[in-house]
PDB file of C-alpha atoms in Angstrom:
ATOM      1  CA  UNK A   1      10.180  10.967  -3.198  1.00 86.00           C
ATOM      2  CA  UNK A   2      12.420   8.430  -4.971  1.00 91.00           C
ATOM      3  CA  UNK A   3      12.845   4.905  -3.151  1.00 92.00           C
ATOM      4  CA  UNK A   4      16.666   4.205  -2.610  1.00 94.00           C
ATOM      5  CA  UNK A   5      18.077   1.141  -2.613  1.00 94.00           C
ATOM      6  CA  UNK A   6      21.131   0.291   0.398  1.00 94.00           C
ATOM      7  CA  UNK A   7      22.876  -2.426   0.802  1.00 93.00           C
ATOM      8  CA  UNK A   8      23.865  -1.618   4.401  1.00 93.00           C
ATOM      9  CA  UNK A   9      20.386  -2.296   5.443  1.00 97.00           C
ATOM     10  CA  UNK A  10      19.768  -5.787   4.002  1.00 96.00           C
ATOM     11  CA  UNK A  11      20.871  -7.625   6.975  1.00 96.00           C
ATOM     12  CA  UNK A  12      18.888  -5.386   9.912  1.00 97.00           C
ATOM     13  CA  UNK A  13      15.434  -5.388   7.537  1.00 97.00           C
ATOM     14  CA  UNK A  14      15.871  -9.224   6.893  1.00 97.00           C
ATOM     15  CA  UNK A  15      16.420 -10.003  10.508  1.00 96.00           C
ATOM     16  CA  UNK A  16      13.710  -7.633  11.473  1.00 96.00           C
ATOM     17  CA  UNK A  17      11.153  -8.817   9.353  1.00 94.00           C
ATOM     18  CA  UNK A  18       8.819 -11.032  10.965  1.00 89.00           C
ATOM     19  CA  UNK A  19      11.055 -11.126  14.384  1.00 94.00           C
ATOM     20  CA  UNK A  20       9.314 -14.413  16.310  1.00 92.00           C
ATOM     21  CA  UNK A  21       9.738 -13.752  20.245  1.00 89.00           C
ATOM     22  CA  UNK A  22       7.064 -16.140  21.576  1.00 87.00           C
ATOM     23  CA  UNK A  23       4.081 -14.464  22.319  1.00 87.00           C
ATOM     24  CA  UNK A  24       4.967 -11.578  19.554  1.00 90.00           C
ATOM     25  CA  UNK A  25       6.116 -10.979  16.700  1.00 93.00           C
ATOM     26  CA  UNK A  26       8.638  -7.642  16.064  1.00 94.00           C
ATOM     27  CA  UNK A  27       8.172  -6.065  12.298  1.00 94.00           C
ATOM     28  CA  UNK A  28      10.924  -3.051  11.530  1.00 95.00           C
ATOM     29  CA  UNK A  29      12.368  -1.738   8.036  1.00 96.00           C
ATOM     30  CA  UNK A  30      14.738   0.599   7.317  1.00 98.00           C
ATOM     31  CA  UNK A  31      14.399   2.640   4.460  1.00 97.00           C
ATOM     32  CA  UNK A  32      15.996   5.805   2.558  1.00 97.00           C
ATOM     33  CA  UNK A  33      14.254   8.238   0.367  1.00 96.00           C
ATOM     34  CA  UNK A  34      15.668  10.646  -2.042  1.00 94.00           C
ATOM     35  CA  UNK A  35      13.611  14.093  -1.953  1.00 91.00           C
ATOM     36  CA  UNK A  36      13.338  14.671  -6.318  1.00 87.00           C
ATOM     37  CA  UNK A  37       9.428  15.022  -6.096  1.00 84.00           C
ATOM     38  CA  UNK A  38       7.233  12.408  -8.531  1.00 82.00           C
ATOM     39  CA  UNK A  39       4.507  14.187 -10.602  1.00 84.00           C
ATOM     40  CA  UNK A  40       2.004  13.126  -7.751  1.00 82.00           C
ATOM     41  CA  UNK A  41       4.350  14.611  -4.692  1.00 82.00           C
ATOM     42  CA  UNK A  42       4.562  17.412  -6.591  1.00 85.00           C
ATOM     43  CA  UNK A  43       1.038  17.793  -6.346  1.00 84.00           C
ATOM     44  CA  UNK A  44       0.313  16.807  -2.709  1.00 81.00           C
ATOM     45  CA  UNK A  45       2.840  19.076  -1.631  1.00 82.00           C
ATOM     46  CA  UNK A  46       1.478  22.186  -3.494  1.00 84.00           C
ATOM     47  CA  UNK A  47      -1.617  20.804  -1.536  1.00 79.00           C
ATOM     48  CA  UNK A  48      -0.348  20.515   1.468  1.00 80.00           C
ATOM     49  CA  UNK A  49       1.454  23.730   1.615  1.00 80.00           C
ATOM     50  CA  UNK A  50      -1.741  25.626   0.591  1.00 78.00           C
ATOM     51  CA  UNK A  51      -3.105  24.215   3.645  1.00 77.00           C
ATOM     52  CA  UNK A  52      -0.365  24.729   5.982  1.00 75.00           C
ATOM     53  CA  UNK A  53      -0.977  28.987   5.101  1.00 77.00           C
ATOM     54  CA  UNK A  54      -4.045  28.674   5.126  1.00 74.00           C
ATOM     55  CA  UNK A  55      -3.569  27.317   8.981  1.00 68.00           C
ATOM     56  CA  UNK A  56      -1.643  29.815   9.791  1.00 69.00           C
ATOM     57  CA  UNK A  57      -3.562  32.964   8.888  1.00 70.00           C
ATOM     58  CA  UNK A  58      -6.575  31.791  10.784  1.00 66.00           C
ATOM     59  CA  UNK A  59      -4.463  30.522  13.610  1.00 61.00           C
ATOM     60  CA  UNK A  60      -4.680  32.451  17.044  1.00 52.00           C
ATOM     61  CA  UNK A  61      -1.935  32.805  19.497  1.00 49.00           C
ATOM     62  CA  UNK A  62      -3.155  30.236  21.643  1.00 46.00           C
ATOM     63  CA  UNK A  63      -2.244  27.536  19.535  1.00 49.00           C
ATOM     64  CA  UNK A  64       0.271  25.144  20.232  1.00 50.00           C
ATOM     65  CA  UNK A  65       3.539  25.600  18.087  1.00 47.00           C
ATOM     66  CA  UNK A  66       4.820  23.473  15.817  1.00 49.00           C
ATOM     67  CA  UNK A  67       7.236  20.924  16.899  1.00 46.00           C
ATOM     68  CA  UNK A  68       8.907  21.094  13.313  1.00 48.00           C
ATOM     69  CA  UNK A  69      10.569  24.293  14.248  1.00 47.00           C
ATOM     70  CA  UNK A  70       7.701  27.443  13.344  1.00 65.00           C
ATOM     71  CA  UNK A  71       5.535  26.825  10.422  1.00 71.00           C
ATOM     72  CA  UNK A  72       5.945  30.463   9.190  1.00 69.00           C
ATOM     73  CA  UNK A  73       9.376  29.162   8.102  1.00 74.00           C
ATOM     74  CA  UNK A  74       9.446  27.956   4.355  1.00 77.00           C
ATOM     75  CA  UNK A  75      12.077  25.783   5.095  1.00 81.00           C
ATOM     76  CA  UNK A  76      10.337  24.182   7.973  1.00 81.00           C
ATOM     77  CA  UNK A  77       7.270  23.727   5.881  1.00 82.00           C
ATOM     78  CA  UNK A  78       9.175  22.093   3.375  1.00 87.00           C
ATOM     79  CA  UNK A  79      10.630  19.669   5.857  1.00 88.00           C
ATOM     80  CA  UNK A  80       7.210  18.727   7.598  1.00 88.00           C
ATOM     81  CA  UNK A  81       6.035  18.034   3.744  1.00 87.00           C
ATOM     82  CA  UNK A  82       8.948  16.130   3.364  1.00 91.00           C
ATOM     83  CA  UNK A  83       8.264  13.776   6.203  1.00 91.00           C
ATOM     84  CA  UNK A  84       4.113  13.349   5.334  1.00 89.00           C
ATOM     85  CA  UNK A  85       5.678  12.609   1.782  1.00 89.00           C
ATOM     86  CA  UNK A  86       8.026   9.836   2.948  1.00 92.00           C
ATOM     87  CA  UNK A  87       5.211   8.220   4.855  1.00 91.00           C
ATOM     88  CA  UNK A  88       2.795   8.147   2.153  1.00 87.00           C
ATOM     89  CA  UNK A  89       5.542   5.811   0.025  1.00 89.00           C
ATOM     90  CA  UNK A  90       6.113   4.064   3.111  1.00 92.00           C
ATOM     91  CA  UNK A  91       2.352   3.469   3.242  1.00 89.00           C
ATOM     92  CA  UNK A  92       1.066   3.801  -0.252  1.00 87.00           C
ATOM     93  CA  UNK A  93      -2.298   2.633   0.594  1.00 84.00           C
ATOM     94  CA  UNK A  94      -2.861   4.939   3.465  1.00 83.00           C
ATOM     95  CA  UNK A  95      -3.749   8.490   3.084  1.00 79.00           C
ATOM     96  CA  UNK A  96      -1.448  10.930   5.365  1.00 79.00           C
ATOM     97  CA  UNK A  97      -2.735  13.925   3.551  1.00 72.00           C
ATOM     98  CA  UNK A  98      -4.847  15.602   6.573  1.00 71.00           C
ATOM     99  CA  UNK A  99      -1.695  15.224   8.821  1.00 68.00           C
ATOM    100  CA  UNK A 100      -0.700  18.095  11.000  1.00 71.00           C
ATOM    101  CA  UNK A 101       2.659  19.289  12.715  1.00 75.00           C
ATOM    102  CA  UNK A 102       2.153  18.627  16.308  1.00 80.00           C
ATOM    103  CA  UNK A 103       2.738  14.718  15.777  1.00 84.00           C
ATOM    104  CA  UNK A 104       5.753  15.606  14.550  1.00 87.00           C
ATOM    105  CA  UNK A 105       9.015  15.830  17.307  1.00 90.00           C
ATOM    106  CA  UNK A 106      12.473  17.116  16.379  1.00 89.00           C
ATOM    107  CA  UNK A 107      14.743  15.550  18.340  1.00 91.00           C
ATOM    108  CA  UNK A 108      17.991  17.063  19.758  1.00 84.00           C
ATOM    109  CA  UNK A 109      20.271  13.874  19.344  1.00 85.00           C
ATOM    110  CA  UNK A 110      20.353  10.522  18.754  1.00 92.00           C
ATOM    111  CA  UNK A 111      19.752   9.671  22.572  1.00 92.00           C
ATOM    112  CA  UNK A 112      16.033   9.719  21.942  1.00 92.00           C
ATOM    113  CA  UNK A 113      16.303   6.852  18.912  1.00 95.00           C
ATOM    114  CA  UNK A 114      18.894   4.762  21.524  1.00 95.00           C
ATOM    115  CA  UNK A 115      16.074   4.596  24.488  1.00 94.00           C
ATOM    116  CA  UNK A 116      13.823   3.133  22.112  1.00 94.00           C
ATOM    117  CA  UNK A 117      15.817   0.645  20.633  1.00 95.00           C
ATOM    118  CA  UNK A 118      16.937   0.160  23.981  1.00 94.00           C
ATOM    119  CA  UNK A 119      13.666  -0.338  25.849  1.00 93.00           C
ATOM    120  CA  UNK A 120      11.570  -1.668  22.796  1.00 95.00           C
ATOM    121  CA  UNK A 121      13.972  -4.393  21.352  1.00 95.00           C
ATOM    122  CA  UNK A 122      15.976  -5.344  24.081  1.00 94.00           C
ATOM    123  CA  UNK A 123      14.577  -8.922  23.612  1.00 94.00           C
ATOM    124  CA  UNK A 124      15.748  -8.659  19.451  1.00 95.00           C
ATOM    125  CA  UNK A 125      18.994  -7.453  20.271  1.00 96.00           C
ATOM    126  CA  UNK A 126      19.618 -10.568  22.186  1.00 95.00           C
ATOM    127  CA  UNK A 127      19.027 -12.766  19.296  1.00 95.00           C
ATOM    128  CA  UNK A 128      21.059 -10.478  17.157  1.00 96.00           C
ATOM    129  CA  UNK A 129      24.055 -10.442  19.368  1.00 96.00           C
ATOM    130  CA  UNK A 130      23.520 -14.392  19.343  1.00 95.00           C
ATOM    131  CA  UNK A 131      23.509 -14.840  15.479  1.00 93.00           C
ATOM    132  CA  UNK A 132      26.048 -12.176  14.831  1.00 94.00           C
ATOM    133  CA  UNK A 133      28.964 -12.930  16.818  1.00 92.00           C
ATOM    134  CA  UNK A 134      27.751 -10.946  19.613  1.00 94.00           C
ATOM    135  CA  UNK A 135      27.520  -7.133  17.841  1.00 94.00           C
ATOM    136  CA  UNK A 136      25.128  -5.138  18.685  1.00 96.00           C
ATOM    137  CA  UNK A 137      22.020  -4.380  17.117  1.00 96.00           C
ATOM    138  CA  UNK A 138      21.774  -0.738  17.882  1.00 96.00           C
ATOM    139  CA  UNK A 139      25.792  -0.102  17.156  1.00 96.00           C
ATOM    140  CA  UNK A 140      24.849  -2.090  13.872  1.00 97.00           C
ATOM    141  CA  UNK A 141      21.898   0.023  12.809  1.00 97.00           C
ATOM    142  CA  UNK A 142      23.497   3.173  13.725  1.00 96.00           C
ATOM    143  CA  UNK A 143      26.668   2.280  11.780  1.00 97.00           C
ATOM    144  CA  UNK A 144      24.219   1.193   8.623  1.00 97.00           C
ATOM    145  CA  UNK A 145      22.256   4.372   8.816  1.00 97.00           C
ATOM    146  CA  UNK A 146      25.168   6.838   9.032  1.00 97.00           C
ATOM    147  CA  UNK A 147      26.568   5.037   6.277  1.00 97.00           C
ATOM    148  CA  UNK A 148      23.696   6.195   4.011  1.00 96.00           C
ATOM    149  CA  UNK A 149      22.899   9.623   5.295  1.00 96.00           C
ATOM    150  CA  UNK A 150      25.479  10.563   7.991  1.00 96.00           C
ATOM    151  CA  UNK A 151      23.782  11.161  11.190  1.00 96.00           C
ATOM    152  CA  UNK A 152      25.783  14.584  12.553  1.00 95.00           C
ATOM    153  CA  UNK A 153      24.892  16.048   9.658  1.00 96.00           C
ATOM    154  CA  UNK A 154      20.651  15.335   9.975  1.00 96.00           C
ATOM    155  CA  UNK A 155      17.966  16.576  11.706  1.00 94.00           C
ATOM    156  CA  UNK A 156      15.768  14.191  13.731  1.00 95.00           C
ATOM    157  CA  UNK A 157      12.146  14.211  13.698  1.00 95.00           C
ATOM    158  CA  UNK A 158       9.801  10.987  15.999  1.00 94.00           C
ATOM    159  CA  UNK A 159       6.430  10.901  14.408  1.00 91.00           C
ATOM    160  CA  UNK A 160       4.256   9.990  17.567  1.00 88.00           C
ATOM    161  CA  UNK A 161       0.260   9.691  15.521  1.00 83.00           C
ATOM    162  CA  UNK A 162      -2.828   9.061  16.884  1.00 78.00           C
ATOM    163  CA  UNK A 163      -5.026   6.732  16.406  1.00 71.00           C
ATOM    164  CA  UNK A 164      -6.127   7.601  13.134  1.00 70.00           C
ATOM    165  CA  UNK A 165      -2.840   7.973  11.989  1.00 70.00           C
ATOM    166  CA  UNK A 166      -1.101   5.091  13.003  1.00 77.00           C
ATOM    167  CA  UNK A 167      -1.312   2.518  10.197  1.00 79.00           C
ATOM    168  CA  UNK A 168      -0.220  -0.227  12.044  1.00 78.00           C
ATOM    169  CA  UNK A 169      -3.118  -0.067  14.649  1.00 75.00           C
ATOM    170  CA  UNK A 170      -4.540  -3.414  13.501  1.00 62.00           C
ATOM    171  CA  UNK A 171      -6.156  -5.812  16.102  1.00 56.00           C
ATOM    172  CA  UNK A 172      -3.187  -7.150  18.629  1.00 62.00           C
ATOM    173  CA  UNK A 173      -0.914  -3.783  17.690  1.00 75.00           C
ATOM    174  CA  UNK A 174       1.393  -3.159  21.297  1.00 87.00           C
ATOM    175  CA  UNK A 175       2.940  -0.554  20.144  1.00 90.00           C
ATOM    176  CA  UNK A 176       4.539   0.953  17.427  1.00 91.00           C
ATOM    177  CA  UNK A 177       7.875   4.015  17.006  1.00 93.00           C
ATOM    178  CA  UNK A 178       8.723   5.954  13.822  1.00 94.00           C
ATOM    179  CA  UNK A 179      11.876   7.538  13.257  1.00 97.00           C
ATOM    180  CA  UNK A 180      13.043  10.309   9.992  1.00 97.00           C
ATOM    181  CA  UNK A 181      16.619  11.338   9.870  1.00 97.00           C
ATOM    182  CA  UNK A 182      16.864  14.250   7.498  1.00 96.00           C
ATOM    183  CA  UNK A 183      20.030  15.378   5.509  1.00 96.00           C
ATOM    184  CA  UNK A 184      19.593  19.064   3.610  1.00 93.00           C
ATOM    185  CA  UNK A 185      22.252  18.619   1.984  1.00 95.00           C
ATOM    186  CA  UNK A 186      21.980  15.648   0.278  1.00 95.00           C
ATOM    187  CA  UNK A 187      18.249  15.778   0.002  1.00 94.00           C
ATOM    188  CA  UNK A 188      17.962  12.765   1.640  1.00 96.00           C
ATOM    189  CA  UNK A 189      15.285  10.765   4.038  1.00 97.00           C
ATOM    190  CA  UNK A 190      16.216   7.640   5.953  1.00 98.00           C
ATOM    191  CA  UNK A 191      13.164   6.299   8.170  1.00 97.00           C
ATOM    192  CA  UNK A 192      13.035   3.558  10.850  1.00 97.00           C
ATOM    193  CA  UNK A 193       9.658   2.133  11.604  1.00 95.00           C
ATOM    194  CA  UNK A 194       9.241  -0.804  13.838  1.00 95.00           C
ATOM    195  CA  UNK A 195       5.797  -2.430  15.762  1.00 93.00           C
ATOM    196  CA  UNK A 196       5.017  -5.380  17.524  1.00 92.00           C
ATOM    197  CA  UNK A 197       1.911  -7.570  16.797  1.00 90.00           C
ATOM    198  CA  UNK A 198       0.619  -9.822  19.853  1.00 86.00           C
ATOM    199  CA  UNK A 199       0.155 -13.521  18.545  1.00 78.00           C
ATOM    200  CA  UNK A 200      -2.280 -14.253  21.361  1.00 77.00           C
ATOM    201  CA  UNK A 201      -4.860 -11.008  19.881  1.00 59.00           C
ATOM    202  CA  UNK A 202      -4.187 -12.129  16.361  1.00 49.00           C
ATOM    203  CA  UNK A 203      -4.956 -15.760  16.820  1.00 50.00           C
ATOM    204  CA  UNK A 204      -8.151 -14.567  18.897  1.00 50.00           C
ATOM    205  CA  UNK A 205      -9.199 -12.122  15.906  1.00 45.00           C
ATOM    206  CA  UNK A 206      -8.799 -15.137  13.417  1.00 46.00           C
ATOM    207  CA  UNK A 207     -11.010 -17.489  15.604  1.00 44.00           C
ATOM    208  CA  UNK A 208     -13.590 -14.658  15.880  1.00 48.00           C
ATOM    209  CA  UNK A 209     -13.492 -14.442  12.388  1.00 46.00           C
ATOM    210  CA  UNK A 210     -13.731 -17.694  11.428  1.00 47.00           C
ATOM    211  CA  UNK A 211     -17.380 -17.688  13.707  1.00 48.00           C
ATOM    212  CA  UNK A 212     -18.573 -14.769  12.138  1.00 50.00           C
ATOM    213  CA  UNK A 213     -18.062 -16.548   9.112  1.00 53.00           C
ATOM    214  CA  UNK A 214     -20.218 -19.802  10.105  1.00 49.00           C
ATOM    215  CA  UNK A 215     -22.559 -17.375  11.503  1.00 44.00           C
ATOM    216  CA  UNK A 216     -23.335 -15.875   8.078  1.00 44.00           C
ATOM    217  CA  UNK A 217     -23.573 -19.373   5.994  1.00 48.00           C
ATOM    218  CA  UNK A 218     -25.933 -20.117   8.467  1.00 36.00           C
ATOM    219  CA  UNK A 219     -27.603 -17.204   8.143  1.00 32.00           C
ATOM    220  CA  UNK A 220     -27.534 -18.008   4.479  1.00 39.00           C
ATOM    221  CA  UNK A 221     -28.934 -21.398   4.828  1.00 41.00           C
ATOM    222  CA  UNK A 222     -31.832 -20.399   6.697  1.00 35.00           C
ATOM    223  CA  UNK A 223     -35.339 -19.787   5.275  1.00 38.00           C
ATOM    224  CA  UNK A 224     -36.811 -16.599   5.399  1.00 33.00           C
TER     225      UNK A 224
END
């Protein structure tokens, strides 16, 4: 996966970067992908699709399908390795290799991405709407993204991880929303990933650190 470079996203990742509301702070960046594999994709993904068979002969019935259409499918294997692929550039210093399907949702339409916008930065669309002549922030984003991989023609996957897949689940994390919008035929990955921090947790975790610090030089100091 190649990092891509858009100009339509500049002004959404610079406004959501660092997003002060008070008691929180909103982080989200937009981001496109091309899907040309880099010598070390190339070798996750033989990787990963050795393990994805080897799932699937010693699965049973009773397992829960795949949200990322049915595994058996080469092309739906492909697109799950796709998506693990994008968030390992996303996160370079996090390891996504022993993902698995079920976090993974396709979604049907772009409803799905609206109601989180919607519900999640209600309070940032304000302040866009005030520092950009009243436009709105979801119209905006929508109109930036289709510009770089247009939206009819991509499928929609939400990546909803647990907790030991979520790299944002730092001390003060509220909550957190991925989004991939996948175009075949451009070979193309756009993501949207977007979490709020709590100020009040962080600024708690710092003062606990700072004793835990004193506690050791004085633990230090002492004579054993």
């Amino acid at each position: 996966m190649k990092f891509l470079e858009y100009t339509p996203f500049d002004s959404i990742n610079l406004f959501l970067d660092q997003l002060n509301l008070g008691d929180c702070t909103i982080r989200g960046n937009l981001e496109a992908f091309s899907c040309k594999h880099t010598a070390t994709d190339r070798r996750l993904s033989i990787s990963l699709e050795h393990e994805i068979l080897d799932y699937l002969g010693k699965s049973s019935d009773s397992d829960p399908s795949s949200p990322v259409e049915h595994l058996s499918s080469r092309s739906s294997r492909k697109t799950l390795i796709y998506l693990v692929l994008t968030l390992g550039h996303m996160y370079p210093d996090y390891d996504f290799s022993a993902l698995r399907a079920h976090l993974f949702f396709q979604e049907e339409e772009m409803e799905s991405f609206k109601q989180m916008i919607d519900t999640y930065l209600s309070d940032a669309s304000r302040q866009w709407a005030a520092t950009n002549e009243g436009s709105s922030l979801l119209d905006s984003m929508t109109k930036a993204i289709d510009e770089v991989i247009k939206i009819r023609e991509c499928d929609i996957y939400s990546y909803n991880p647990d907790s030991d897949g979520d790299p944002v689940q730092e001390k003060g994390a509220i909550w957190s929303f991925y989004y991939f919008f996948y175009n075949r035929k451009l070979k193309r990955v756009v993501s949207f990933r977007c979490y709020c921090t709590s100020k009040l947790s962080a600024d708690d975790f710092l003062i606990g650190a700072a004793s835990d610090g004193e506690e050791e030089d004085a633990l230090i100091d002492m004579d054993i």
